[in-house]
Amino acid sequence: MTQEELLALPTTVGIETAARAIGLGRTRAYELARRGQFPCKVIRVGVSYRVVTVDLRRLLGIESS
C-alpha cells in the first residue's frame, strides 16, 4: 500500500487490509490476532477483527498531517 492509501483509510480496517499493509499473509494475520500478538491494536467485534488505523500508521512510521 502507498502512503496515500494508508492515510485515506478509515478509523479501523479489517485484519486482511492491515496485514496487506505490513506484508503479512491472511492466515498468519488471523493467527497472530487470535493469539493477541498482532503488532497493532486489534478489536474483536463478534467474529470479526478490526485494526485501529492510527496504530497501523504508527507502526509503519506514517503520521497524518
N, CA, C and O atoms as a GROMACS GRO file, in nm:
protein
  260
    1MET      N    1   0.084  -0.119   0.000
    1MET     CA    2   0.000   0.000   0.000
    1MET      C    3   0.088   0.124   0.000
    1MET      O    4   0.195   0.126   0.060
    2THR      N    5   0.042   0.226  -0.067
    2THR     CA    6   0.116   0.351  -0.069
    2THR      C    7   0.084   0.432   0.056
    2THR      O    8  -0.014   0.405   0.126
    3GLN      N    9   0.166   0.532   0.082
    3GLN     CA   10   0.141   0.619   0.196
    3GLN      C   11   0.006   0.689   0.181
    3GLN      O   12  -0.067   0.705   0.279
    4GLU      N   13  -0.026   0.730   0.061
    4GLU     CA   14  -0.154   0.798   0.037
    4GLU      C   15  -0.271   0.705   0.067
    4GLU      O   16  -0.371   0.748   0.125
    5GLU      N   17  -0.259   0.578   0.028
    5GLU     CA   18  -0.365   0.481   0.057
    5GLU      C   19  -0.380   0.460   0.208
    5GLU      O   20  -0.492   0.452   0.259
    6LEU      N   21  -0.268   0.453   0.278
    6LEU     CA   22  -0.272   0.436   0.423
    6LEU      C   23  -0.336   0.556   0.492
    6LEU      O   24  -0.411   0.541   0.588
    7LEU      N   25  -0.306   0.675   0.443
    7LEU     CA   26  -0.363   0.796   0.504
    7LEU      C   27  -0.512   0.809   0.475
    7LEU      O   28  -0.583   0.878   0.548
    8ALA      N   29  -0.560   0.745   0.370
    8ALA     CA   30  -0.701   0.753   0.334
    8ALA      C   31  -0.788   0.647   0.402
    8ALA      O   32  -0.910   0.647   0.384
    9LEU      N   33  -0.727   0.558   0.479
    9LEU     CA   34  -0.803   0.452   0.544
    9LEU      C   35  -0.896   0.507   0.652
    9LEU      O   36  -0.866   0.610   0.712
   10PRO      N   37  -1.009   0.440   0.676
   10PRO     CA   38  -1.099   0.483   0.784
   10PRO      C   39  -1.038   0.454   0.921
   10PRO      O   40  -0.926   0.402   0.930
   11THR      N   41  -1.109   0.486   1.026
   11THR     CA   42  -1.061   0.472   1.163
   11THR      C   43  -1.017   0.331   1.198
   11THR      O   44  -0.917   0.312   1.268
   12THR      N   45  -1.090   0.233   1.150
   12THR     CA   46  -1.050   0.093   1.168
   12THR      C   47  -1.059   0.023   1.033
   12THR      O   48  -1.136   0.063   0.946
   13VAL      N   49  -0.978  -0.082   1.019
   13VAL     CA   50  -0.981  -0.161   0.895
   13VAL      C   51  -0.986  -0.308   0.933
   13VAL      O   52  -0.957  -0.346   1.046
   14GLY      N   53  -1.022  -0.390   0.836
   14GLY     CA   54  -1.022  -0.533   0.857
   14GLY      C   55  -0.881  -0.588   0.871
   14GLY      O   56  -0.784  -0.525   0.827
   15ILE      N   57  -0.871  -0.702   0.930
   15ILE     CA   58  -0.741  -0.764   0.954
   15ILE      C   59  -0.666  -0.790   0.823
   15ILE      O   60  -0.544  -0.780   0.819
   16GLU      N   61  -0.738  -0.822   0.717
   16GLU     CA   62  -0.673  -0.850   0.589
   16GLU      C   63  -0.611  -0.725   0.528
   16GLU      O   64  -0.503  -0.731   0.469
   17THR      N   65  -0.678  -0.612   0.542
   17THR     CA   66  -0.622  -0.486   0.492
   17THR      C   67  -0.497  -0.449   0.570
   17THR      O   68  -0.396  -0.410   0.512
   18ALA      N   69  -0.503  -0.461   0.702
   18ALA     CA   70  -0.388  -0.431   0.786
   18ALA      C   71  -0.272  -0.526   0.754
   18ALA      O   72  -0.157  -0.483   0.747
   19ALA      N   73  -0.303  -0.652   0.735
   19ALA     CA   74  -0.198  -0.750   0.702
   19ALA      C   75  -0.130  -0.714   0.572
   19ALA      O   76  -0.008  -0.721   0.560
   20ARG      N   77  -0.208  -0.675   0.473
   20ARG     CA   78  -0.150  -0.637   0.343
   20ARG      C   79  -0.058  -0.516   0.359
   20ARG      O   80   0.047  -0.510   0.296
   21ALA      N   81  -0.097  -0.422   0.443
   21ALA     CA   82  -0.016  -0.301   0.464
   21ALA      C   83   0.119  -0.333   0.525
   21ALA      O   84   0.218  -0.266   0.495
   22ILE      N   85   0.126  -0.436   0.610
   22ILE     CA   86   0.253  -0.467   0.675
   22ILE      C   87   0.321  -0.591   0.618
   22ILE      O   88   0.424  -0.636   0.668
   23GLY      N   89   0.263  -0.645   0.511
   23GLY     CA   90   0.329  -0.754   0.440
   23GLY      C   91   0.308  -0.891   0.502
   23GLY      O   92   0.392  -0.980   0.484
   24LEU      N   93   0.198  -0.910   0.574
   24LEU     CA   94   0.166  -1.042   0.630
   24LEU      C   95   0.062  -1.111   0.544
   24LEU      O   96  -0.020  -1.046   0.479
   25GLY      N   97   0.067  -1.241   0.543
   25GLY     CA   98  -0.036  -1.319   0.476
   25GLY      C   99  -0.162  -1.325   0.561
   25GLY      O  100  -0.157  -1.303   0.682
   26ARG      N  101  -0.272  -1.356   0.498
   26ARG     CA  102  -0.403  -1.361   0.564
   26ARG      C  103  -0.404  -1.460   0.681
   26ARG      O  104  -0.446  -1.425   0.791
   27THR      N  105  -0.356  -1.581   0.657
   27THR     CA  106  -0.359  -1.686   0.760
   27THR      C  107  -0.275  -1.646   0.880
   27THR      O  108  -0.318  -1.661   0.995
   28ARG      N  109  -0.156  -1.595   0.856
   28ARG     CA  110  -0.066  -1.554   0.965
   28ARG      C  111  -0.126  -1.438   1.044
   28ARG      O  112  -0.114  -1.433   1.166
   29ALA      N  113  -0.190  -1.344   0.975
   29ALA     CA  114  -0.252  -1.229   1.041
   29ALA      C  115  -0.362  -1.275   1.137
   29ALA      O  116  -0.367  -1.230   1.251
   30TYR      N  117  -0.448  -1.364   1.091
   30TYR     CA  118  -0.555  -1.414   1.178
   30TYR      C  119  -0.498  -1.493   1.295
   30TYR      O  120  -0.549  -1.485   1.407
   31GLU      N  121  -0.394  -1.569   1.270
   31GLU     CA  122  -0.330  -1.645   1.377
   31GLU      C  123  -0.275  -1.552   1.485
   31GLU      O  124  -0.296  -1.575   1.604
   32LEU      N  125  -0.204  -1.447   1.444
   32LEU     CA  126  -0.150  -1.351   1.539
   32LEU      C  127  -0.261  -1.278   1.615
   32LEU      O  128  -0.250  -1.256   1.735
   33ALA      N  129  -0.368  -1.242   1.546
   33ALA     CA  130  -0.480  -1.174   1.611
   33ALA      C  131  -0.545  -1.264   1.716
   33ALA      O  132  -0.576  -1.219   1.826
   34ARG      N  133  -0.564  -1.391   1.683
   34ARG     CA  134  -0.624  -1.486   1.778
   34ARG      C  135  -0.538  -1.501   1.903
   34ARG      O  136  -0.589  -1.516   2.014
   35ARG      N  137  -0.406  -1.497   1.884
   35ARG     CA  138  -0.313  -1.512   1.997
   35ARG      C  139  -0.291  -1.382   2.074
   35ARG      O  140  -0.226  -1.383   2.179
   36GLY      N  141  -0.343  -1.271   2.022
   36GLY     CA  142  -0.319  -1.141   2.086
   36GLY      C  143  -0.180  -1.088   2.057
   36GLY      O  144  -0.127  -1.008   2.134
   37GLN      N  145  -0.120  -1.133   1.945
   37GLN     CA  146   0.016  -1.095   1.911
   37GLN      C  147   0.027  -1.011   1.784
   37GLN      O  148   0.138  -0.988   1.735
   38PHE      N  149  -0.085  -0.966   1.731
   38PHE     CA  150  -0.079  -0.880   1.612
   38PHE      C  151  -0.007  -0.752   1.652
   38PHE      O  152  -0.030  -0.702   1.762
   39PRO      N  153   0.079  -0.696   1.566
   39PRO     CA  154   0.163  -0.583   1.605
   39PRO      C  155   0.090  -0.449   1.622
   39PRO      O  156   0.153  -0.349   1.657
   40CYS      N  157  -0.041  -0.446   1.599
   40CYS     CA  158  -0.122  -0.325   1.619
   40CYS      C  159  -0.240  -0.362   1.708
   40CYS      O  160  -0.271  -0.479   1.728
   41LYS      N  161  -0.306  -0.259   1.760
   41LYS     CA  162  -0.425  -0.283   1.841
   41LYS      C  163  -0.534  -0.344   1.753
   41LYS      O  164  -0.567  -0.292   1.647
   42VAL      N  165  -0.590  -0.457   1.801
   42VAL     CA  166  -0.696  -0.527   1.731
   42VAL      C  167  -0.819  -0.531   1.821
   42VAL      O  168  -0.809  -0.564   1.939
   43ILE      N  169  -0.933  -0.498   1.764
   43ILE     CA  170  -1.059  -0.502   1.836
   43ILE      C  171  -1.141  -0.616   1.779
   43ILE      O  172  -1.158  -0.627   1.657
   44ARG      N  173  -1.191  -0.701   1.865
   44ARG     CA  174  -1.276  -0.811   1.819
   44ARG      C  175  -1.421  -0.767   1.828
   44ARG      O  176  -1.468  -0.726   1.934
   45VAL      N  177  -1.491  -0.776   1.717
   45VAL     CA  178  -1.632  -0.740   1.709
   45VAL      C  179  -1.706  -0.863   1.661
   45VAL      O  180  -1.706  -0.895   1.542
   46GLY      N  181  -1.769  -0.933   1.754
   46GLY     CA  182  -1.833  -1.059   1.719
   46GLY      C  183  -1.728  -1.158   1.673
   46GLY      O  184  -1.637  -1.193   1.748
   47VAL      N  185  -1.740  -1.204   1.549
   47VAL     CA  186  -1.643  -1.299   1.494
   47VAL      C  187  -1.538  -1.232   1.406
   47VAL      O  188  -1.451  -1.300   1.351
   48SER      N  189  -1.547  -1.100   1.391
   48SER     CA  190  -1.450  -1.032   1.304
   48SER      C  191  -1.350  -0.952   1.387
   48SER      O  192  -1.373  -0.922   1.504
   49TYR      N  193  -1.239  -0.919   1.323
   49TYR     CA  194  -1.133  -0.841   1.385
   49TYR      C  195  -1.121  -0.709   1.312
   49TYR      O  196  -1.128  -0.704   1.189
   50ARG      N  197  -1.102  -0.601   1.388
   50ARG     CA  198  -1.080  -0.469   1.331
   50ARG      C  199  -0.949  -0.415   1.388
   50ARG      O  200  -0.923  -0.428   1.508
   51VAL      N  201  -0.868  -0.355   1.302
   51VAL     CA  202  -0.740  -0.299   1.343
   51VAL      C  203  -0.752  -0.148   1.348
   51VAL      O  204  -0.805  -0.086   1.256
   52VAL      N  205  -0.704  -0.089   1.456
   52VAL     CA  206  -0.708   0.056   1.473
   52VAL      C  207  -0.604   0.118   1.379
   52VAL      O  208  -0.484   0.092   1.390
   53THR      N  209  -0.653   0.199   1.287
   53THR     CA  210  -0.570   0.253   1.180
   53THR      C  211  -0.456   0.342   1.232
   53THR      O  212  -0.346   0.337   1.177
   54VAL      N  213  -0.480   0.421   1.334
   54VAL     CA  214  -0.374   0.508   1.385
   54VAL      C  215  -0.257   0.423   1.437
   54VAL      O  216  -0.142   0.463   1.421
   55ASP      N  217  -0.285   0.309   1.497
   55ASP     CA  218  -0.178   0.219   1.542
   55ASP      C  219  -0.103   0.159   1.424
   55ASP      O  220   0.019   0.144   1.427
   56LEU      N  221  -0.177   0.125   1.320
   56LEU     CA  222  -0.115   0.071   1.199
   56LEU      C  223  -0.022   0.174   1.136
   56LEU      O  224   0.091   0.142   1.099
   57ARG      N  225  -0.069   0.297   1.125
   57ARG     CA  226   0.016   0.404   1.068
   57ARG      C  227   0.140   0.427   1.154
   57ARG      O  228   0.250   0.446   1.102
   58ARG      N  229   0.121   0.427   1.286
   58ARG     CA  230   0.234   0.449   1.378
   58ARG      C  231   0.338   0.339   1.360
   58ARG      O  232   0.458   0.366   1.356
   59LEU      N  233   0.292   0.214   1.350
   59LEU     CA  234   0.383   0.102   1.329
   59LEU      C  235   0.466   0.121   1.202
   59LEU      O  236   0.584   0.088   1.198
   60LEU      N  237   0.403   0.174   1.099
   60LEU     CA  238   0.470   0.193   0.971
   60LEU      C  239   0.544   0.327   0.961
   60LEU      O  240   0.605   0.358   0.859
   61GLY      N  241   0.538   0.406   1.068
   61GLY     CA  242   0.608   0.535   1.068
   61GLY      C  243   0.540   0.640   0.983
   61GLY      O  244   0.606   0.730   0.930
   62ILE      N  245   0.409   0.629   0.968
   62ILE     CA  246   0.334   0.725   0.886
   62ILE      C  247   0.237   0.801   0.976
   62ILE      O  248   0.144   0.744   1.033
   63GLU      N  249   0.260   0.929   0.987
   63GLU     CA  250   0.172   1.013   1.067
   63GLU      C  251   0.092   1.103   0.975
   63GLU      O  252   0.145   1.156   0.878
   64SER      N  253  -0.036   1.119   1.006
   64SER     CA  254  -0.119   1.209   0.924
   64SER      C  255  -0.083   1.352   0.959
   64SER      O  256  -0.050   1.383   1.073
   65SER      N  257  -0.091   1.439   0.860
   65SER     CA  258  -0.053   1.579   0.884
   65SER      C  259  -0.172   1.664   0.916
   65SER      O  260  -0.158   1.784   0.939
   0.00000   0.00000   0.00000
